[in-house]
Coordinates of N, CA and C in Angstrom, one line a residue:
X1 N 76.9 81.8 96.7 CA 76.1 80.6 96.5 C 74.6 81.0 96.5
X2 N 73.3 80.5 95.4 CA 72.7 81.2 95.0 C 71.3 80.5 96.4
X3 N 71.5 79.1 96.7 CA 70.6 78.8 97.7 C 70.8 79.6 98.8
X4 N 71.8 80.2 98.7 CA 71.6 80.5 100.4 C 70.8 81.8 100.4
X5 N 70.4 82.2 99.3 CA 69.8 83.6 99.2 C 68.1 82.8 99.9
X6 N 67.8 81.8 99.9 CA 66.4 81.3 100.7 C 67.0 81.6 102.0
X7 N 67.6 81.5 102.5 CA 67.6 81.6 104.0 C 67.5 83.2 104.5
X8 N 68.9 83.7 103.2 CA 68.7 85.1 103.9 C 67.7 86.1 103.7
X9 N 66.8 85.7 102.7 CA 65.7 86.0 102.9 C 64.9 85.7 104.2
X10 N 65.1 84.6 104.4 CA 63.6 83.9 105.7 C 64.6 85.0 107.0
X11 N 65.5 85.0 106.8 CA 66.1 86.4 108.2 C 66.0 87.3 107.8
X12 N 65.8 88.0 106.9 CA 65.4 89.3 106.6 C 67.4 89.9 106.4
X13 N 67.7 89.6 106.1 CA 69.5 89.6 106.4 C 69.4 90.8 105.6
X14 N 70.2 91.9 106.3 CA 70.8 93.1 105.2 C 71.8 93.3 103.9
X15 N 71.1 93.4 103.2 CA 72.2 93.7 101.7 C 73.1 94.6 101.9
X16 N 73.5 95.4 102.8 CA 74.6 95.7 103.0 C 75.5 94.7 103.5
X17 N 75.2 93.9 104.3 CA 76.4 92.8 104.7 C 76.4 91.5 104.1
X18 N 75.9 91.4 103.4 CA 76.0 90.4 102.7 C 77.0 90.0 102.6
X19 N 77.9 90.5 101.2 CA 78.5 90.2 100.8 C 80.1 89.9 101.8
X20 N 79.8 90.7 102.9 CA 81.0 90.5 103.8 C 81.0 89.1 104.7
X21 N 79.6 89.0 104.5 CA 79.0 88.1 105.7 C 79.3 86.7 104.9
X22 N 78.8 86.3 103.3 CA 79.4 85.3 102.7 C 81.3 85.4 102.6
X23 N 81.6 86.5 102.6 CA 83.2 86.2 102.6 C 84.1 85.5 104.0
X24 N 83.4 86.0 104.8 CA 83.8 85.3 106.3 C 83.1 84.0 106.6
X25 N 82.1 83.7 106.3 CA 81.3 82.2 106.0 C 82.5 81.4 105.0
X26 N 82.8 81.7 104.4 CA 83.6 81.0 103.2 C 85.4 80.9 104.0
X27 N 85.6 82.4 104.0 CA 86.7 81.9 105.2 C 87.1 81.1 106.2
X28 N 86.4 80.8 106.7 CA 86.4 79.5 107.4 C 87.3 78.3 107.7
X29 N 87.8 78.0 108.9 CA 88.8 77.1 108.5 C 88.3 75.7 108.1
X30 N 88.2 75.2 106.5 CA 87.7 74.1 106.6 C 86.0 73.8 106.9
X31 N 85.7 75.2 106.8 CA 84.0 74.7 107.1 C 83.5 74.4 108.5
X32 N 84.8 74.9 109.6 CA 84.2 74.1 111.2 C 82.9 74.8 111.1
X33 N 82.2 73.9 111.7 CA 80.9 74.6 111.9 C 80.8 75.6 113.5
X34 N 81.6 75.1 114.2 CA 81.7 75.7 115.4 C 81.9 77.5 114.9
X35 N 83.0 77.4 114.3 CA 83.6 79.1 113.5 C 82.3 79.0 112.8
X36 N 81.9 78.2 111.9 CA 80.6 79.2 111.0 C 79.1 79.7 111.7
X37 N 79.3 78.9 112.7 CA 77.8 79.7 113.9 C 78.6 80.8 114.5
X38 N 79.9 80.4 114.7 CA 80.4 82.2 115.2 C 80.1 83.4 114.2
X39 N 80.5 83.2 113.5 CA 80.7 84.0 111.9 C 79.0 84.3 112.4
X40 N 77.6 83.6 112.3 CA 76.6 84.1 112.2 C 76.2 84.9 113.4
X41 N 76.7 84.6 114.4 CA 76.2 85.5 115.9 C 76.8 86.5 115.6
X42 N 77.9 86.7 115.3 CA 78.7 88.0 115.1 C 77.6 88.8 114.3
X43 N 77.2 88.2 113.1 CA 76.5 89.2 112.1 C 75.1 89.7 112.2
X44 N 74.4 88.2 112.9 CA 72.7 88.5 113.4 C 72.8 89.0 114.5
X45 N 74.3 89.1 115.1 CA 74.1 90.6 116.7 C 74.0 91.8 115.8
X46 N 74.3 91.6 114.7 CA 74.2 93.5 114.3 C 72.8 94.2 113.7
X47 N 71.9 93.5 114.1 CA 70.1 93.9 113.3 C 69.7 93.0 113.9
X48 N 68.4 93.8 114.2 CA 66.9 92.9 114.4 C 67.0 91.5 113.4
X49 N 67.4 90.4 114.1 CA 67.7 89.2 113.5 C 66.1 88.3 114.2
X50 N 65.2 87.7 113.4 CA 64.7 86.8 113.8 C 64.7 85.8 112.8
X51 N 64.1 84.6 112.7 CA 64.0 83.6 112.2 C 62.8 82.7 112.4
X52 N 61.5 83.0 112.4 CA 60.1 82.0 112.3 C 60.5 80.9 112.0
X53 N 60.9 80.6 111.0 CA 60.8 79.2 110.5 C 61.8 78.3 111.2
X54 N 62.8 78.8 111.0 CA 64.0 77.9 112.6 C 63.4 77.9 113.8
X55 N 63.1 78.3 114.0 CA 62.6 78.8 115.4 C 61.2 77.1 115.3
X56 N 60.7 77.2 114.3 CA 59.4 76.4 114.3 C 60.2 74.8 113.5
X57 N 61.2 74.9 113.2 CA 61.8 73.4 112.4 C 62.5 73.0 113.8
X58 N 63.1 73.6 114.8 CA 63.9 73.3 115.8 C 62.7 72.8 116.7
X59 N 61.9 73.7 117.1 CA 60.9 73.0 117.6 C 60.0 71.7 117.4
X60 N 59.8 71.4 116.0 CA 59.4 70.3 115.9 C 60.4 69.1 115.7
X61 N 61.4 69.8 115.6 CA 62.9 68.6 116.2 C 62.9 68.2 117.9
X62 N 62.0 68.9 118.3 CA 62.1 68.5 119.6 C 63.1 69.6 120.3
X63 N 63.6 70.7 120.1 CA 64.8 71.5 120.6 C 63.6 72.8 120.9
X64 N 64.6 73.8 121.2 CA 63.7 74.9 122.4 C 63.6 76.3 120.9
X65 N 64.6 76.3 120.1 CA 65.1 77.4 119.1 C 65.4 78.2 119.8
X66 N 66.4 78.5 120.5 CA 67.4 79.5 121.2 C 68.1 80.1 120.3
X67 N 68.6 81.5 120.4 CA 69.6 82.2 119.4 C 70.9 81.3 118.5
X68 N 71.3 80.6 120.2 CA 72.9 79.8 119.5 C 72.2 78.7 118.9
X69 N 71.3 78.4 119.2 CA 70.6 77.0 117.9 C 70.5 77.4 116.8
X70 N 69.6 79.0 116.6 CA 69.5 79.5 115.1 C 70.5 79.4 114.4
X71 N 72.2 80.4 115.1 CA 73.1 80.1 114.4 C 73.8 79.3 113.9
X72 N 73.8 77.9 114.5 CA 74.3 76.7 114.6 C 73.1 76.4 113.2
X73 N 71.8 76.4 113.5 CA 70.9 75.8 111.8 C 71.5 76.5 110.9
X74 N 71.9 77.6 110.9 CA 72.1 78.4 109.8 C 73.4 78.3 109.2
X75 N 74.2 78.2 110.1 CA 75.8 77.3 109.5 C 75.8 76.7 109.1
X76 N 74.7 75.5 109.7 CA 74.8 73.9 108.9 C 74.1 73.5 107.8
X77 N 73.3 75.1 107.6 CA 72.9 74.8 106.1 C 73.7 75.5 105.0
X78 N 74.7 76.3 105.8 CA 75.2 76.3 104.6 C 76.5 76.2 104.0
X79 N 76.7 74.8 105.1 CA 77.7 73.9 105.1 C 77.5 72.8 104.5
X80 N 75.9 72.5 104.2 CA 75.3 71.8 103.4 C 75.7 71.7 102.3
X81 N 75.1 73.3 101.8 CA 74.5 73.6 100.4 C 76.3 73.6 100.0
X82 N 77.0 74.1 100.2 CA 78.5 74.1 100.4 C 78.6 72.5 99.8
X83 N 78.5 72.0 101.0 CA 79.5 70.5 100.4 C 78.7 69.6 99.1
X84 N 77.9 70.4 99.5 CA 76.6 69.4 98.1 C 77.2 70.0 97.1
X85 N 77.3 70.9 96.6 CA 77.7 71.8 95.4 C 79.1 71.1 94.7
X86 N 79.8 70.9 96.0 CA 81.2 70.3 95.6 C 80.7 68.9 95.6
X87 N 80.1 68.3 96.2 CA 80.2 66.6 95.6 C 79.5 66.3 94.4
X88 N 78.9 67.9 94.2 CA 78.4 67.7 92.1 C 79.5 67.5 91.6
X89 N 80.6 68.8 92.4 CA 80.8 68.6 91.1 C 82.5 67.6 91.0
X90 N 82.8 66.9 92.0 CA 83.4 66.3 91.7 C 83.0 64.6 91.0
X91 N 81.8 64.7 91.3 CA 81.2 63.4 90.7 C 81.3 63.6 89.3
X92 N 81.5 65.2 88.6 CA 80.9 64.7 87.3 C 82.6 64.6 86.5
X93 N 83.2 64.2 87.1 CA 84.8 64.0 86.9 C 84.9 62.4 86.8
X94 N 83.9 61.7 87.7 CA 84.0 60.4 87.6 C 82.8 59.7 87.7
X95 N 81.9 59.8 86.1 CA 80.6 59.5 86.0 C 80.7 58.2 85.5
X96 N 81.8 58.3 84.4 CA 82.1 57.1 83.7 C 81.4 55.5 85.1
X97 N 82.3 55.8 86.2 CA 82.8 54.6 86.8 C 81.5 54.6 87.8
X98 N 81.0 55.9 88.0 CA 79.9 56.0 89.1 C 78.9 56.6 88.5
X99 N 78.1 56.2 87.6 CA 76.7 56.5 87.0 C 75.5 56.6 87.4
X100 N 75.2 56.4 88.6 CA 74.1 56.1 89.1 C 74.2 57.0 90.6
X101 N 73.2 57.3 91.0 CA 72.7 57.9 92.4 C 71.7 57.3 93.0
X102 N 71.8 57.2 94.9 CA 71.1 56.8 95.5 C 70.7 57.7 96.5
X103 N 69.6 58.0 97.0 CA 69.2 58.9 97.6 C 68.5 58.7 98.6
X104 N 68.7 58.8 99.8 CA 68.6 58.4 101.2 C 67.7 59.8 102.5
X105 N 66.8 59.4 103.3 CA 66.6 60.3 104.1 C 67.6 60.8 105.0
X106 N 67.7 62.0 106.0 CA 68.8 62.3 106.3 C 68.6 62.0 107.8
X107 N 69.3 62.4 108.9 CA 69.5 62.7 110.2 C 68.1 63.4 110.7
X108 N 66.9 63.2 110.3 CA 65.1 63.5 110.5 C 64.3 63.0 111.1
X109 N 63.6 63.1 111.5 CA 62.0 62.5 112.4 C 61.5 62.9 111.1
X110 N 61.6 63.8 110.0 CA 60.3 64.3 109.4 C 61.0 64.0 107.7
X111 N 59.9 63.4 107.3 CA 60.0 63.7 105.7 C 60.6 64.5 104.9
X112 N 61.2 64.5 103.9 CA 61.8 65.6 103.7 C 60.2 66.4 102.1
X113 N 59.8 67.2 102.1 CA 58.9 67.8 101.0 C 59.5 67.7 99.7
X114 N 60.2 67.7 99.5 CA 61.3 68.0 97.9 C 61.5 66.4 97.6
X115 N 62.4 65.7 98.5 CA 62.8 64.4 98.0 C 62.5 62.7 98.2
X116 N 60.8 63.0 99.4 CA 60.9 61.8 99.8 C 60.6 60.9 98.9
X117 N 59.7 61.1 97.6 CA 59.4 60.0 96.8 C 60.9 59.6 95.9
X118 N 61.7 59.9 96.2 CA 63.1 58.9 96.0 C 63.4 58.9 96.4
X119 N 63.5 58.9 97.9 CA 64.1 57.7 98.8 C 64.5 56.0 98.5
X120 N 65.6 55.6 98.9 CA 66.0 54.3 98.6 C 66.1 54.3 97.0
X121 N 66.1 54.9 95.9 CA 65.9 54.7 94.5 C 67.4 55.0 93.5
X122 N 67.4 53.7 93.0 CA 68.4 53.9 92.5 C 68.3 54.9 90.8
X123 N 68.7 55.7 90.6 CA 68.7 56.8 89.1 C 70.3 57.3 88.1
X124 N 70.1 57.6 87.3 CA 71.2 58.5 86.6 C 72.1 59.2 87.1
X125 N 73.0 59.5 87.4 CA 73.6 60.9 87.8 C 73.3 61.7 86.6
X126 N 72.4 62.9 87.4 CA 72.2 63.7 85.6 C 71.9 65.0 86.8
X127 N 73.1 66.4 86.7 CA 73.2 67.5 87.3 C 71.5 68.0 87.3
X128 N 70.6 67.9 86.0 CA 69.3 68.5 86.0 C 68.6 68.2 87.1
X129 N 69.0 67.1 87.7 CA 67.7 66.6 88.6 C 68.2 67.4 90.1
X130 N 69.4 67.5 90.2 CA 69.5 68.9 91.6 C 69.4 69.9 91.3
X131 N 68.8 70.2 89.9 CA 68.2 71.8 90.0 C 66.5 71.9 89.8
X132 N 66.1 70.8 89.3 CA 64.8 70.9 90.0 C 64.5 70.7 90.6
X133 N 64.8 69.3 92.2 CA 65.0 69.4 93.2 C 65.9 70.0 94.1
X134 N 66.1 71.0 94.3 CA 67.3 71.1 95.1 C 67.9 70.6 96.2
X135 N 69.0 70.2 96.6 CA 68.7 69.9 98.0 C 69.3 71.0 98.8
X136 N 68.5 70.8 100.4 CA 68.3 71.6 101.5 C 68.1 73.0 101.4
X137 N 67.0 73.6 100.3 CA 66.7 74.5 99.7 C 65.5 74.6 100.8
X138 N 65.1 73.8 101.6 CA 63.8 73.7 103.0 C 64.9 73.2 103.7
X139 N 64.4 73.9 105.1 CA 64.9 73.4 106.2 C 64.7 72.0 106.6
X140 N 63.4 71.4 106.2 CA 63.4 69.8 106.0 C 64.0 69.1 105.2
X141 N 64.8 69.5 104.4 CA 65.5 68.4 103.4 C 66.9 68.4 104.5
X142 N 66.8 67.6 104.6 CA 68.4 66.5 105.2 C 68.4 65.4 104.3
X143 N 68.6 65.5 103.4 CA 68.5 64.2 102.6 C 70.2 63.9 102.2
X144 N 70.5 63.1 101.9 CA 72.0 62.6 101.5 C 71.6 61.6 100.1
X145 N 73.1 61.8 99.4 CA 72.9 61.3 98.3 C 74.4 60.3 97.9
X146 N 74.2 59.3 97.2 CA 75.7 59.1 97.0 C 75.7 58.2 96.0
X147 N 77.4 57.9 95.0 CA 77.2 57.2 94.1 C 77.1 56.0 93.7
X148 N 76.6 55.4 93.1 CA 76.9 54.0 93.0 C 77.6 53.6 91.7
X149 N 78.4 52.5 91.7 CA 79.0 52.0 90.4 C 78.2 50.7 89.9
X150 N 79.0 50.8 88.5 CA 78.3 49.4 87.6 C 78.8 48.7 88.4
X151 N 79.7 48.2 89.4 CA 80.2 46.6 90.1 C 79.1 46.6 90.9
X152 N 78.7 47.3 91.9 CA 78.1 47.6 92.9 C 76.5 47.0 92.5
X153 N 76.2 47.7 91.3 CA 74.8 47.8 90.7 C 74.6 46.6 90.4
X154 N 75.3 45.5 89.9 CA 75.5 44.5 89.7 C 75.5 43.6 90.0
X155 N 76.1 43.3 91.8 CA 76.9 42.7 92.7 C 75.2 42.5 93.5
X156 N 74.9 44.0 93.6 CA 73.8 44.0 94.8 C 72.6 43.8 93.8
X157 N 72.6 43.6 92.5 CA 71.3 43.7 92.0 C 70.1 44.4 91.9
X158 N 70.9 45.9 92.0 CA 69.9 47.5 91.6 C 69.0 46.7 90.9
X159 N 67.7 47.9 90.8 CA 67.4 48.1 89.5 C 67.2 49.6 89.5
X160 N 67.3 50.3 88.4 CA 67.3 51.5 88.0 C 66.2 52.2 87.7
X161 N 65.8 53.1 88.2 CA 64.7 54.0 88.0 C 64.9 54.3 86.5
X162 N 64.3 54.6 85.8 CA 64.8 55.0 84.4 C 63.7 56.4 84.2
X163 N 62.9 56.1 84.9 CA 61.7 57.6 85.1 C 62.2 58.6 85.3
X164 N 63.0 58.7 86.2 CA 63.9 59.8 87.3 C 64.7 60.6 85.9
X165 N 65.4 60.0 86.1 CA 66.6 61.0 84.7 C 67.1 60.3 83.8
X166 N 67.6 60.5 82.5 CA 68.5 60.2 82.0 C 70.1 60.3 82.1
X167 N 70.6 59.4 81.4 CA 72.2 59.3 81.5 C 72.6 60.6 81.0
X168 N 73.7 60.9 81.9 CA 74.7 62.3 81.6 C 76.2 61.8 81.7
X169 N 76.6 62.9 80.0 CA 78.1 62.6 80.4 C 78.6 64.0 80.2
X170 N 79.9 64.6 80.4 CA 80.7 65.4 81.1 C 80.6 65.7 79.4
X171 N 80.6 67.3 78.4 CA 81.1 68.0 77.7 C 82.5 67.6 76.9
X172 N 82.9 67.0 76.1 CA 84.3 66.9 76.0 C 84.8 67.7 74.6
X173 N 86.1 67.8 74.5 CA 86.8 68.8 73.2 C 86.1 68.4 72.1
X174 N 85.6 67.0 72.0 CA 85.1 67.0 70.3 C 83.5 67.7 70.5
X175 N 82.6 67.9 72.1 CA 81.7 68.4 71.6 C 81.8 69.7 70.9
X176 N 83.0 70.6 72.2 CA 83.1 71.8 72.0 C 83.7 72.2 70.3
X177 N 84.2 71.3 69.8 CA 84.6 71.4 68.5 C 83.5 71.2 67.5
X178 N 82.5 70.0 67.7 CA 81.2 69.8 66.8 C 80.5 70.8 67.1
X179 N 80.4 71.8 68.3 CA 79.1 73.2 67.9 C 80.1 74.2 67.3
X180 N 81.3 73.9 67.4 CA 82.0 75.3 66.7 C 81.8 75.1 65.4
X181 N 81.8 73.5 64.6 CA 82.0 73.6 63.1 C 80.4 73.7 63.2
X182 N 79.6 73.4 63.7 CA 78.1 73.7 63.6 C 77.4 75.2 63.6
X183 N 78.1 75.9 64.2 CA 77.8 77.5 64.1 C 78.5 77.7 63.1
X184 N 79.7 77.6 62.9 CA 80.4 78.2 61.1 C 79.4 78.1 60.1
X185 N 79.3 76.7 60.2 CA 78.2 76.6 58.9 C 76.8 76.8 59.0
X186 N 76.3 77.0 60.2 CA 74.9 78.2 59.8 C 75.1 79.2 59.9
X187 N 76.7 79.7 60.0 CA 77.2 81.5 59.9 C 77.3 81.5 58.3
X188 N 78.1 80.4 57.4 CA 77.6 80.5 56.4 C 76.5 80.7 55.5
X189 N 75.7 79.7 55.9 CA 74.6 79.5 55.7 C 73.7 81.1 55.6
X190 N 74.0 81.4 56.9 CA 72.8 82.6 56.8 C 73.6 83.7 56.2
X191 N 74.9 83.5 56.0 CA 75.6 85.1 55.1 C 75.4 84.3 53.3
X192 N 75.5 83.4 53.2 CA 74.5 82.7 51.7 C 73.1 83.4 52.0
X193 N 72.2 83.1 52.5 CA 71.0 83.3 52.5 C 70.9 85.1 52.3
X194 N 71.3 85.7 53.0 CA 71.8 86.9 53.0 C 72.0 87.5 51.8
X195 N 73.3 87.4 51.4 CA 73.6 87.5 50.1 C 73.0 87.8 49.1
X196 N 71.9 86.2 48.6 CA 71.1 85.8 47.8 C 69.7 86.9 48.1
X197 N 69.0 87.0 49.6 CA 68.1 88.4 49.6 C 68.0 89.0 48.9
X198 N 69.8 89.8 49.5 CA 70.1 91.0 49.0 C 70.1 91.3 47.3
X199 N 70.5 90.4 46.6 CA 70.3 90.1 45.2 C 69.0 90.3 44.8
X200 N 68.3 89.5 45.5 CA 67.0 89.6 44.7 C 66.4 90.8 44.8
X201 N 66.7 91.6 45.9 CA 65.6 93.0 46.1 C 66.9 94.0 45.4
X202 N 67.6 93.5 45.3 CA 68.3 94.6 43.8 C 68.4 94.4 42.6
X203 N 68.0 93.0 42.6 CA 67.1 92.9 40.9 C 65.5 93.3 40.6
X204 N 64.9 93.3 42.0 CA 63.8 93.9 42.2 C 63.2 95.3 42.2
X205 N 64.6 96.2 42.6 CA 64.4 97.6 42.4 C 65.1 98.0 40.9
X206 N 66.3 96.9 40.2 CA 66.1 97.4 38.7 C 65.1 97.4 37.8
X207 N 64.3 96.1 38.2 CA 63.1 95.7 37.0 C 62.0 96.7 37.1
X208 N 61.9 97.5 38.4 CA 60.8 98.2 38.8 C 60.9 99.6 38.5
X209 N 62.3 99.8 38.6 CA 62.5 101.2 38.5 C 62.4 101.8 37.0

């Protein structure tokens, strides 16, 4: 998962364990978070493990940042970025019926920097807007997000950001078939164009020669 490469950066985490360290993270039964702060004490006992920035987000939570707290933030973010990932991408299975997103502060005393100016706002579901926002890519984003439907949008009398994104719909067989007959025919195109060149600069080295 490519967010979590922010974190293991801010710990200085060794690239030799990486990759074992995300395979036991992912092991997991179910994502307990209890096993995924184990999973991290196990691995930040093995190196000079610190963490500044936990250490200073915990504290302005009001908490002390003790080691078992570090591990415990560090599981839950990336049990986060985890379940976010998956509620992309099952939403985009059912855009039709749930087209819209609402975006809410999270479980915080503090603002989140990335998403507070959409708070409460109703938008598009359009995948672009969690890659330039991302969420919990900062230790202050706790933000939550969820879908809304046309009944809903209706019933409760949304109105829709229309600034935020545009409408997205899911790829289907006739796109993937309209760029395939669309590449043929500029494959043709440029072996015509081609062709025709090559013609002229061999009527060009007859008339010259």
């Amino acid at each position: 998962m490519a967010d979590i490469d922010v974190y293991l950066e801010q710990i200085d985490f060794p690239g030799r364990l990486i990759q074992s360290f995300l395979y036991d993270l992912d092991s997991c039964d179910n994502g307990n978070p209890r096993e995924l702060a184990r999973v991290c004490e196990n691995y930040f006992s093995q190196y000079d493990f610190s963490w500044p920035q936990g250490v200073e987000y915990l504290k302005n939570e009001g908490k002390r940042g003790t080691y078992k707290q570090l591990c415990s933030l560090f599981a839950g973010r990336y049990l986060r970025l985890e379940r976010h990932q998956e509620q992309i991408e099952q939403v985009k299975n059912c855009v039709g019926t749930l087209p819209y997103v609402e975006l809410s502060k999270g479980p915080t005393v503090h603002d989140c920097p990335i998403h507070s100016e959409f708070y409460d706002k109703i938008f598009h579901f359009n995948p672009s807007f969690f890659k330039r926002y991302p969420f919990h890519a900062e230790l202050e984003c706790n933000c939550s997000w969820r879908m809304v439907s046309n009944a809903e949008k209706s019933r409760l009398g949304f109105e829709i950001d229309e600034n935020i994104t545009s409408p997205w719909r899911p790829i289907t067989g006739k796109d993937i078939e309209k760029t395939i007959n669309t590449v043929g025919e500029l494959t043709k195109a440029a072996g015509a164009i081609f062709f025709f060149g090559t013609l002229v600069w061999l009527c060009w080295i007859f008339v010259t020669s």
